[in-house]
Every structure is written in structure tokens, then in C-alpha cells.
Amino acid sequence: MPPNRTDRVARAGDAWRPRFHITGERNWINDPNGLVHWDGIYHVFFQANPQAPVWGPPRWGHVSSPDLVDWRRHPLALVPEPGGPDADGCWSGCLRVVDGQPALYYTGVVGADDANRVESVCRAWGSTDLTTWRKDRANPLVAGPPADHATGYHRDPFLWRDGDLHRMLIGSGSGGSDAHGQVLRYDSTDGGGWTYRGVFFEAPRRLEGMNLGQNWECPQLLVDGDRAALIVSCSDFSAEHPLMYVVWFVGKLVDGRFTGSYGGRLDHGDVFYAPAVTTDDLGRTLVWGWVQERLPADVQASVGHAGALSLPRVLRFDGHGLTTAPAPELAGLRVAEVEPDELGEQLELSVTVEGGEGRAGWQLRDGDAGLDVYVEADHVVVERRGAARLRAPLTSARPVTLRVVRDGSLLEVFAAGVSLTTRWYATSVGPAGVRPVASGGARTRDRRAWLLRDDAIA
Ligand code: FRU
């Protein structure tokens, strides 16, 4: 008897599940939070709803790794507390060391819908191994948006040190008839009492042909000498997928405010959102983002795991902007080098494209629903039947090495300083056919393929 739709979805759902990307033990996750390299171990926290494969009152999940390859699970770090300022959710935030002690700064939420929700800033103090957390008795440290602020958006604290001061950024929006994204700033001398200091940076909703949304979430600041970059996640209620994409601005800090211009997208796919950055002991800036799902609601309701974090990526200031590359440690995910033809759900492909103006790359086959990923002119392109083409502008000329990492339904493409993250829900379970494609004078060389670990996180 042929399998019915439910069986097919169950089998495919299992095949779609990422095996070496960070996911929840079960059910839903979204944003990475509280990233830190602590005593030689990478700790990643994340928004989690262990109760269902959909967004729900967020807790903070927690995993750690010595090498960015093998991940170990820890108990939930934060859970909402009835009657407290986080009764309806412990939303996104960061980890900082204050007076020698690890502290999570997070968004406490009371009120379930947009109209009555209060978004405050809360703090929890950690044990030295970062596995147990005690909420600060002074919570909320900031009770909600500044009095004169029109919108309730007041979330995702990001802290940095500036001389003797602790400074804090908060994601927000202007509200009103020309609603646009804003980042607000607070200052503190002790990390506990905060004073509002106004708008740190804002930009019109329409800029450089982009829609930058009505609200900005998860602001992240990178400072490199006298240069700075500000990363924000753009949300727009009226968009088909309201959590749209991530952009960066480049400029400098002047008297605790950012001045700068639009730089570009941090990832050129259609599912990467709410990234967080940290600096590790090697002096690198690492970034993880949330990789959203694109499943119909009824199908998503039946999967065991929804949402994942991207692979860790290294961010660099290069010339005038930010470049992205997968962390070199990820070579440790490779189990075996194989011929690039018939490959499984966990695989990596690499090819160097040179010559001509034409296109060259790979075709991944899934019955009739294949996916092409190739370099064309000065872009990387991902093309699927029935879906909009995704395009990423390359930051250097050919030859260009194109890397494709597939982990179940999660696909990340890296080339010449840019990344493109998407989902590919293949319907035929099992190995996908792969073949190189080249036309119009473009050529491929050094075609390689690896099977990757399917047990890097349990
Ligand atoms: C981004 C976001 C954050 C918020 C969190 C709630 O995806 O909307 O702004 O803190 O998710 O889960």
C-alpha cells in the first residue's frame, strides 16, 4: 500500500530535521541568545518552546561545545515566572560579565498580544559553569519603553563597555505615520540602574531600494578601532513573512551614538533572522542566526523539530564592509570524502567556478523538484521551481569557490564573503542526486563532496 500523506510527512519531517545544526531537544526554537566563549567552551542559548513546534512563551534553551562541532545539551536556563515581569516570556538578550559574574540581560514580557504587551529589561545571575541562573531581585531593571515613546517595541538588550560606562541598545521603532526602525540607548555606571539616552540610530523605512521595516529587533554592535557596524533584524507586519531579513550599517560611534550608512544584507537567503554576535578567545567575531521554517502550518504542526540556528560564521570588516565565512572548525563535521553524485541528507559540496560570464555550480535533484545553486555573472543564485530566485552579490571576481552545506531541509551557501541561507523540503526521502552544471563559458574545477556528521547534536 502506498504511504498516505501523514506517513510521508512523518518520514520527510524526520529527513528534514537538521543533525549538526543547533536545534531544540524537541519542538520549537528561534533566536540565538547569550553567546559567549567561556573557559574555552562555546555556550549558545536560544529562544525555545519545548511544548509545541510553533512559537510560544519563550524559555532559554542552552547548549555548549568545546570545538563548534559537537554540542551538548543543558537544562533550560530561563523560564517565565508567574507573577513576575517575565510571566509571559523570557525574550531575547545577551550574556555579559558584570563585577566578575556572568549575567543574562533579557527581555521580560508580560501580556500576550501586541496591544497590551510590556517589554522590560531583566537580568539573571549565573553559576560559574553557566548552568544555573538566579533572577535579579531588582527586576525589571527597566520597566518598559521610555514614557514619550509611541511604540511598545522595547526588546533584545545588547550591552557593551565604553570606558567606565555600561551601554545598552534596545530594538524598537518610531511608531506614527512614518513608522520606521530605531535602536534606543541606555547608560549605566553599575549595570543595574539604567538611564535612557535617546535614539542611538534610526533610518527611514524605505532606503536604497530596501524596505527596512517598521521595527528593528536584536540590534548587534561591532566595534573595530574607530569603525563600527550596526546589525538589525527588520520586521514589517504587512510583509508575507513579517520577520524579513537582517541588514548592517557601517560607520562610527560619535558620543555614544552611531552615524553611518546602509551597508547591505547580512545573509541573502529568505529564512535567516535575529542573529547574535560574540567575540571568542581567538579574537574572532562569530555570528549565529535563526533559520526559520517555510512549512505550511498543518505540516509544521506535525514535525518533531521546528527552527534551527545557522552554522557559526566568522564576520570580518573588509574594505568598507562586513564579510561572512563559515568557521574553519566546521571541516570537523566531515565524515568521508565521496564522489559528488549520489549524496545523503548531511552533505557538503565545494566547487571553484572560473572563466567566462556564464553560470556554473550544482544541481540537486529531488524527483521533479530540483534546486540549482550556481555562480552567474557576479552573483550566487539559488533557484527552485515555483519559488523566487535568491541572489547574493559576490564581493570578489572569479575564480570563486562555492560551498553548499545541506543538513536535512537546511541549506547554507557560502561564496566570496557572502552567505545565503534557505530551506529545501525535498519530498523524496533518501539520497539526492547531485550533478555539476556549467554553461556560457563558465567552468568548474576542484569539485569535491563530503558526507557530514548526523550526530553532532543529539
Ligand atoms: C526575533 C524576536 C525578538 C524577540 C524574540 C521573541 O525573532 O521577535 O525580537 O525577543 O523573537 O521570541
Coordinates of C-alpha atoms and ligand atoms in Angstrom, one line a residue:
M1 CA 0.0 0.0 0.0
P2 CA 1.5 3.4 -0.9
P3 CA 2.2 5.6 2.2
N4 CA -0.5 8.2 3.0
R5 CA 0.2 11.9 3.3
T6 CA 0.7 11.7 7.1
D7 CA 3.2 8.9 6.8
R8 CA 5.0 10.7 4.0
V9 CA 5.2 13.9 6.1
A10 CA 6.4 12.0 9.1
R11 CA 9.2 10.3 7.1
A12 CA 10.1 13.5 5.3
G13 CA 9.9 15.5 8.6
D14 CA 12.5 13.3 10.1
A15 CA 14.7 13.7 7.0
W16 CA 14.2 17.5 7.1
R17 CA 15.5 17.7 10.6
P18 CA 19.0 19.2 10.9
R19 CA 21.5 16.9 12.6
F20 CA 24.6 19.1 13.1
H21 CA 22.9 22.5 13.4
I22 CA 21.7 23.5 16.8
T23 CA 18.0 22.6 17.2
G24 CA 15.9 22.2 20.4
E25 CA 15.7 18.8 22.1
R26 CA 12.2 18.8 20.7
N27 CA 9.7 21.3 19.2
W28 CA 10.4 24.9 18.5
I29 CA 13.4 27.3 18.7
N30 CA 14.1 30.8 17.4
D31 CA 16.8 33.4 18.1
P32 CA 20.3 32.7 19.3
N33 CA 20.9 34.4 22.7
G34 CA 23.6 35.0 25.3
L35 CA 26.6 33.8 23.1
V36 CA 29.8 33.5 25.0
H37 CA 33.2 31.7 24.8
W38 CA 33.7 30.9 28.5
D39 CA 36.6 28.9 30.0
G40 CA 37.4 27.6 26.5
I41 CA 33.8 26.4 25.9
Y42 CA 31.3 28.0 23.5
H43 CA 27.9 28.5 25.0
V44 CA 24.9 29.2 22.9
F45 CA 21.5 30.0 24.4
F46 CA 18.3 30.3 22.3
Q47 CA 14.6 31.0 22.4
A48 CA 12.8 27.8 22.9
N49 CA 9.2 26.5 23.2
P50 CA 9.7 22.8 24.2
Q51 CA 5.9 22.3 24.3
A52 CA 5.0 22.6 20.6
P53 CA 6.5 23.0 17.1
V54 CA 5.3 26.6 16.9
W55 CA 6.4 29.9 18.7
G56 CA 5.1 30.0 22.3
P57 CA 6.1 31.7 25.6
P58 CA 9.9 31.6 25.2
R59 CA 12.3 30.0 27.6
W60 CA 16.0 30.0 27.1
G61 CA 17.5 26.7 25.8
H62 CA 21.2 26.1 26.3
V63 CA 23.9 24.0 24.5
S64 CA 27.7 24.1 24.7
S65 CA 30.7 22.9 22.6
P66 CA 34.4 22.8 23.0
D67 CA 35.0 23.0 19.3
L68 CA 31.9 24.4 17.4
V69 CA 31.3 20.8 16.1
D70 CA 30.0 18.6 18.9
W71 CA 27.2 20.1 21.0
R72 CA 26.0 19.1 24.4
R73 CA 22.5 20.0 25.9
H74 CA 22.0 21.7 29.2
P75 CA 18.8 22.3 31.2
L76 CA 16.7 25.3 30.3
A77 CA 18.5 28.4 31.6
L78 CA 15.5 30.8 31.9
V79 CA 11.8 30.1 32.3
P80 CA 8.9 32.6 32.7
E81 CA 7.9 33.1 36.3
P82 CA 4.2 33.5 37.1
G83 CA 3.5 37.0 38.5
G84 CA 7.0 38.2 37.5
P85 CA 8.0 40.8 34.8
D86 CA 8.7 37.8 32.5
A87 CA 5.5 35.9 33.2
D88 CA 4.7 35.6 29.5
G89 CA 8.2 35.0 28.2
C90 CA 11.9 35.4 28.5
W91 CA 12.6 37.0 25.2
S92 CA 16.0 37.7 23.5
G93 CA 19.1 39.2 25.1
C94 CA 22.8 38.7 25.7
L95 CA 25.3 37.5 28.3
R96 CA 27.8 39.8 29.9
V97 CA 30.2 39.6 32.8
V98 CA 29.4 42.3 35.4
D99 CA 31.6 42.6 38.6
G100 CA 33.2 39.3 37.6
Q101 CA 29.9 37.4 37.5
P102 CA 28.1 36.1 34.4
A103 CA 24.7 37.8 33.8
L104 CA 22.0 37.3 31.3
Y105 CA 20.3 40.5 30.2
Y106 CA 17.0 39.6 28.6
T107 CA 13.5 40.9 27.6
G108 CA 10.9 40.2 30.2
V109 CA 7.4 40.1 28.7
V110 CA 4.0 40.5 30.3
G111 CA 0.9 40.4 28.2
A112 CA 0.2 38.0 25.4
D113 CA -0.7 40.3 22.5
D114 CA 0.8 43.3 20.7
A115 CA -1.8 45.7 22.2
N116 CA -1.2 45.1 25.9
R117 CA 2.3 43.7 26.0
V118 CA 5.0 45.2 28.2
E119 CA 8.6 44.6 27.2
S120 CA 11.1 45.3 30.0
V121 CA 14.8 44.6 30.7
C122 CA 15.5 41.9 33.2
R123 CA 18.7 40.2 34.5
A124 CA 19.7 36.8 35.8
W125 CA 23.0 35.9 37.5
G126 CA 24.7 32.6 36.6
S127 CA 26.8 29.9 38.3
T128 CA 30.4 29.7 37.2
D129 CA 29.5 26.8 34.8
L130 CA 26.6 28.9 33.4
T131 CA 24.1 26.1 34.0
T132 CA 22.0 27.6 36.9
W133 CA 20.5 31.1 36.8
R134 CA 19.0 33.2 39.6
K135 CA 16.8 36.2 38.6
D136 CA 17.8 39.6 39.9
R137 CA 15.6 40.8 42.8
A138 CA 15.6 44.2 41.3
N139 CA 13.8 43.0 38.1
P140 CA 12.7 44.7 35.9
L141 CA 15.8 46.8 35.6
V142 CA 14.0 48.9 33.0
A143 CA 10.2 48.6 33.4
G144 CA 9.3 49.4 29.7
P145 CA 9.6 51.8 26.9
P146 CA 10.5 55.5 27.7
A147 CA 7.4 57.5 28.6
D148 CA 7.4 59.6 25.4
H149 CA 7.9 56.6 23.1
A150 CA 5.0 55.8 20.8
T151 CA 5.5 52.1 20.4
G152 CA 5.7 49.2 22.8
Y153 CA 8.6 47.7 20.9
H154 CA 11.4 47.7 23.5
R155 CA 13.4 44.5 23.3
D156 CA 16.5 42.5 22.9
P157 CA 19.1 44.2 25.1
F158 CA 22.7 44.3 23.8
L159 CA 25.4 45.7 26.1
W160 CA 28.9 46.9 25.6
R161 CA 31.5 48.7 27.7
D162 CA 32.6 52.2 26.8
G163 CA 35.2 53.4 29.3
D164 CA 33.7 53.3 32.7
L165 CA 30.1 53.1 31.4
H166 CA 27.9 50.2 30.5
R167 CA 25.9 51.0 27.5
M168 CA 22.8 49.1 26.3
L169 CA 21.0 49.0 23.0
I170 CA 17.3 48.1 22.6
G171 CA 15.4 47.2 19.4
S172 CA 12.4 49.5 18.8
G173 CA 10.5 51.5 16.2
S174 CA 9.3 55.1 15.9
G175 CA 5.6 54.2 15.5
G176 CA 3.4 57.0 14.0
S177 CA 2.6 57.6 10.3
D178 CA 6.2 57.2 9.0
A179 CA 6.9 54.1 11.2
H180 CA 10.5 53.1 10.9
G181 CA 13.1 51.1 12.8
Q182 CA 15.0 52.6 15.7
V183 CA 17.7 51.5 18.2
L184 CA 17.4 53.1 21.6
R185 CA 20.3 53.6 24.1
Y186 CA 20.6 53.4 27.8
D187 CA 23.6 54.0 30.0
S188 CA 24.6 52.7 33.5
T189 CA 27.5 53.0 35.8
D190 CA 26.9 49.7 37.5
G191 CA 25.0 47.5 35.0
G192 CA 21.9 47.6 37.2
G193 CA 20.4 51.2 37.2
W194 CA 19.8 52.5 33.6
T195 CA 19.2 55.9 32.2
Y196 CA 17.5 56.4 28.9
R197 CA 19.7 58.4 26.5
G198 CA 17.6 58.6 23.3
V199 CA 17.8 57.2 19.8
F200 CA 21.2 55.6 19.1
F201 CA 20.4 55.2 15.4
E202 CA 17.4 55.1 13.1
A203 CA 16.8 55.0 9.3
P204 CA 13.8 55.6 7.1
R205 CA 11.6 52.6 6.3
R206 CA 12.5 52.9 2.5
L207 CA 16.2 53.2 1.9
E208 CA 18.4 52.3 -1.1
G209 CA 15.5 50.4 -2.6
M210 CA 15.0 48.3 0.5
N211 CA 12.1 48.1 2.9
L212 CA 13.8 48.2 6.3
G213 CA 10.5 47.6 8.2
Q214 CA 8.6 49.3 11.0
N215 CA 10.6 47.9 13.8
W216 CA 14.1 46.7 14.4
E217 CA 14.8 43.7 16.5
C218 CA 18.0 42.2 18.0
P219 CA 20.5 45.1 17.5
Q220 CA 24.1 44.0 17.5
L221 CA 27.1 46.3 17.5
L222 CA 30.6 45.5 16.3
V223 CA 33.4 48.0 17.1
D224 CA 36.8 47.7 15.4
G225 CA 39.2 50.5 16.2
D226 CA 37.4 53.7 15.0
R227 CA 35.0 51.8 12.8
A228 CA 31.6 50.3 13.8
A229 CA 28.9 48.2 12.3
L230 CA 25.4 48.0 13.5
I231 CA 23.3 44.9 12.6
V232 CA 19.5 44.9 12.9
S233 CA 16.7 42.5 12.1
C234 CA 13.9 44.2 10.1
S235 CA 10.3 43.4 10.8
D236 CA 7.2 44.5 8.9
F237 CA 3.7 43.4 9.9
S238 CA 2.4 43.8 6.4
A239 CA 5.0 41.5 4.7
E240 CA 4.2 38.0 3.7
H241 CA 6.9 36.8 6.2
P242 CA 7.0 39.7 8.8
L243 CA 10.4 38.7 10.2
M244 CA 12.1 39.7 6.9
Y245 CA 15.8 39.9 6.9
V246 CA 18.9 41.3 8.5
V247 CA 20.9 44.4 7.4
W248 CA 24.0 46.1 8.5
F249 CA 25.1 49.7 8.6
V250 CA 28.7 50.8 8.6
G251 CA 30.1 54.0 10.2
K252 CA 31.4 55.1 13.6
L253 CA 30.5 55.9 17.1
V254 CA 30.3 59.6 18.0
D255 CA 29.5 60.5 21.6
G256 CA 27.7 57.2 22.2
R257 CA 25.6 57.4 19.0
F258 CA 26.1 55.6 15.7
T259 CA 26.4 57.5 12.5
G260 CA 26.8 55.5 9.3
S261 CA 25.3 54.4 6.0
Y262 CA 23.5 51.3 4.7
G263 CA 25.9 48.5 4.0
G264 CA 23.9 45.5 2.9
R265 CA 22.2 42.3 3.8
L266 CA 24.0 40.1 6.3
D267 CA 22.6 37.0 4.6
H268 CA 20.9 36.9 1.2
G269 CA 18.5 34.0 1.7
D270 CA 14.9 34.0 2.8
V271 CA 15.0 32.5 6.3
F272 CA 17.9 33.9 8.2
Y273 CA 16.9 36.3 11.0
A274 CA 17.7 37.6 14.5
P275 CA 21.5 36.9 14.5
A276 CA 23.6 37.5 17.6
V277 CA 27.4 38.1 17.7
T278 CA 30.2 37.4 20.1
T279 CA 34.0 37.7 20.3
D280 CA 35.8 34.5 21.1
D281 CA 39.2 33.9 22.8
L282 CA 40.9 33.8 19.3
G283 CA 39.7 37.4 18.8
R284 CA 37.2 36.4 16.1
T285 CA 33.7 37.8 15.8
L286 CA 31.3 34.9 15.5
V287 CA 27.7 35.1 14.5
W288 CA 24.8 32.6 14.6
G289 CA 21.3 33.4 13.2
W290 CA 17.9 31.7 13.5
V291 CA 16.9 29.7 10.4
Q292 CA 13.2 29.9 10.1
E293 CA 10.9 27.2 8.6
R294 CA 8.8 27.7 5.5
L295 CA 6.3 24.9 6.0
P296 CA 2.5 25.1 5.7
A297 CA 1.1 25.4 9.2
D298 CA -0.6 22.0 9.2
V299 CA 2.7 20.3 8.1
Q300 CA 4.7 22.2 10.7
A301 CA 2.3 21.1 13.4
S302 CA 3.3 17.5 12.8
V303 CA 7.1 17.8 12.8
G304 CA 9.2 17.0 15.8
H305 CA 11.6 19.9 15.4
A306 CA 11.0 23.4 14.1
G307 CA 13.6 26.1 13.7
A308 CA 17.4 25.8 13.9
L309 CA 20.4 28.0 14.3
S310 CA 22.7 28.7 11.4
L311 CA 26.3 27.3 11.4
P312 CA 28.7 29.6 13.3
R313 CA 30.2 32.2 10.9
V314 CA 33.1 34.5 11.1
L315 CA 32.4 38.2 10.5
R316 CA 35.1 40.5 9.4
F317 CA 35.5 44.1 8.5
D318 CA 36.9 44.0 5.0
G319 CA 37.4 47.2 2.9
H320 CA 34.3 49.1 3.6
G321 CA 32.0 46.4 4.8
L322 CA 31.3 43.1 6.6
T323 CA 32.2 39.7 5.1
T324 CA 30.9 36.3 6.2
A325 CA 32.6 32.9 6.1
P326 CA 31.8 29.6 7.8
A327 CA 34.0 29.0 10.9
P328 CA 37.0 26.8 9.7
E329 CA 36.4 24.3 12.5
L330 CA 33.3 23.1 10.5
A331 CA 35.7 20.9 8.5
G332 CA 35.5 18.7 11.6
L333 CA 31.9 17.8 10.5
R334 CA 33.3 15.8 7.5
V335 CA 33.0 12.1 7.9
A336 CA 34.2 11.0 4.5
E337 CA 35.0 12.5 1.1
V338 CA 32.8 10.9 -1.6
E339 CA 32.1 11.3 -5.3
P340 CA 29.8 14.2 -5.9
D341 CA 26.9 12.3 -7.4
E342 CA 24.6 10.5 -5.0
L343 CA 24.6 12.1 -1.6
G344 CA 22.6 12.0 1.6
E345 CA 20.8 14.5 3.8
Q346 CA 24.0 15.7 5.5
L347 CA 26.5 16.8 2.9
E348 CA 28.9 19.5 1.8
L349 CA 29.8 20.4 -1.8
S350 CA 32.6 22.6 -2.9
V351 CA 33.5 23.8 -6.4
T352 CA 35.6 26.5 -7.9
V353 CA 34.0 28.5 -10.7
E354 CA 36.1 30.2 -13.2
G355 CA 36.1 31.6 -16.8
G356 CA 33.5 33.4 -18.8
E357 CA 30.4 35.2 -17.9
G358 CA 28.2 32.1 -17.9
R359 CA 26.9 30.1 -15.0
A360 CA 28.3 27.1 -13.2
G361 CA 27.6 25.3 -10.0
W362 CA 25.4 22.4 -8.9
Q363 CA 22.0 20.9 -9.4
L364 CA 20.5 19.0 -6.5
R365 CA 17.7 16.7 -7.7
D366 CA 14.6 15.7 -5.9
G367 CA 12.2 14.0 -8.3
D368 CA 10.9 16.9 -10.4
A369 CA 11.6 19.5 -7.7
G370 CA 15.3 20.1 -8.1
L371 CA 17.3 23.1 -6.9
D372 CA 20.1 24.8 -8.7
V373 CA 22.8 26.7 -7.0
Y374 CA 25.3 28.5 -9.2
V375 CA 27.5 31.5 -9.8
E376 CA 26.2 33.7 -12.6
A377 CA 28.0 37.0 -13.5
D378 CA 28.9 38.4 -10.1
H379 CA 26.1 36.8 -8.1
V380 CA 25.4 33.5 -6.4
V381 CA 21.9 32.3 -7.3
V382 CA 19.6 29.7 -5.8
E383 CA 16.7 28.6 -7.9
R384 CA 13.8 26.3 -7.2
R385 CA 10.7 25.6 -9.2
G386 CA 7.8 27.7 -8.0
A387 CA 9.9 29.9 -5.7
A388 CA 11.5 33.3 -6.2
R389 CA 15.2 33.2 -7.2
L390 CA 17.5 34.2 -4.4
R391 CA 20.6 36.2 -5.3
A392 CA 23.7 37.2 -3.4
P393 CA 26.2 39.8 -4.8
L394 CA 29.8 38.4 -4.6
T395 CA 32.5 40.6 -3.0
S396 CA 35.3 39.4 -5.4
A397 CA 35.8 38.4 -9.0
R398 CA 36.2 34.8 -10.4
P399 CA 37.7 32.3 -9.7
V400 CA 35.1 31.9 -6.8
T401 CA 34.7 28.9 -4.6
L402 CA 31.1 28.0 -3.9
R403 CA 30.4 25.9 -0.8
V404 CA 27.0 24.3 -0.3
V405 CA 26.1 22.8 3.1
R406 CA 22.9 20.7 3.4
D407 CA 21.6 19.4 6.7
G408 CA 18.1 17.9 6.1
S409 CA 16.0 20.9 4.9
L410 CA 18.5 23.5 5.9
L411 CA 20.7 24.8 3.1
E412 CA 23.6 27.3 3.5
V413 CA 25.6 28.6 0.6
F414 CA 28.9 30.4 1.1
A415 CA 31.0 32.2 -1.6
A416 CA 33.5 35.0 -1.6
G417 CA 32.4 36.7 1.6
V418 CA 28.7 36.3 1.4
S419 CA 26.1 33.7 2.6
L420 CA 22.7 32.7 1.5
T421 CA 20.5 30.5 3.8
T422 CA 17.3 28.8 2.7
R423 CA 15.1 25.8 3.2
W424 CA 14.7 23.0 0.8
Y425 CA 12.0 20.5 1.8
A426 CA 12.9 17.6 -0.5
T427 CA 10.0 15.2 -0.9
S428 CA 11.8 12.1 -1.9
V429 CA 13.4 10.7 1.3
G430 CA 16.9 9.4 0.9
P431 CA 20.0 10.4 -1.2
A432 CA 19.6 13.2 -3.6
G433 CA 21.2 13.2 -7.0
V434 CA 23.8 15.9 -7.5
R435 CA 25.4 17.0 -10.7
P436 CA 27.7 19.8 -11.8
V437 CA 26.3 22.3 -14.2
A438 CA 28.3 24.8 -16.4
S439 CA 27.3 26.9 -19.4
G440 CA 28.1 30.0 -21.3
G441 CA 31.9 29.7 -21.0
A442 CA 32.0 29.2 -17.2
R443 CA 33.9 26.2 -16.0
T444 CA 34.1 24.3 -12.7
R445 CA 37.2 22.8 -11.1
D446 CA 38.1 21.1 -7.8
R447 CA 34.7 19.5 -7.4
R448 CA 34.6 17.9 -4.0
A449 CA 31.9 16.4 -1.7
W450 CA 31.8 15.2 1.8
L451 CA 29.3 13.3 3.9
L452 CA 28.8 15.2 7.2
R453 CA 28.0 14.1 10.7
D454 CA 24.5 13.2 11.6
D455 CA 25.1 13.0 15.3
A456 CA 26.8 16.3 16.2
I457 CA 23.9 17.2 18.5
A458 CA 21.5 14.7 20.0
Ligands
FRU1 C1 13.2 38.0 16.9 C2 12.2 38.2 18.1 C3 12.8 39.1 19.2 C4 12.2 38.7 20.4 C5 12.0 37.2 20.2 C6 10.8 36.5 20.9 O1 12.9 36.8 16.2 O2 11.0 38.7 17.7 O3 12.7 40.5 18.9 O4 12.9 39.0 21.6 O5 12.0 37.0 18.8 O6 10.9 35.1 20.7

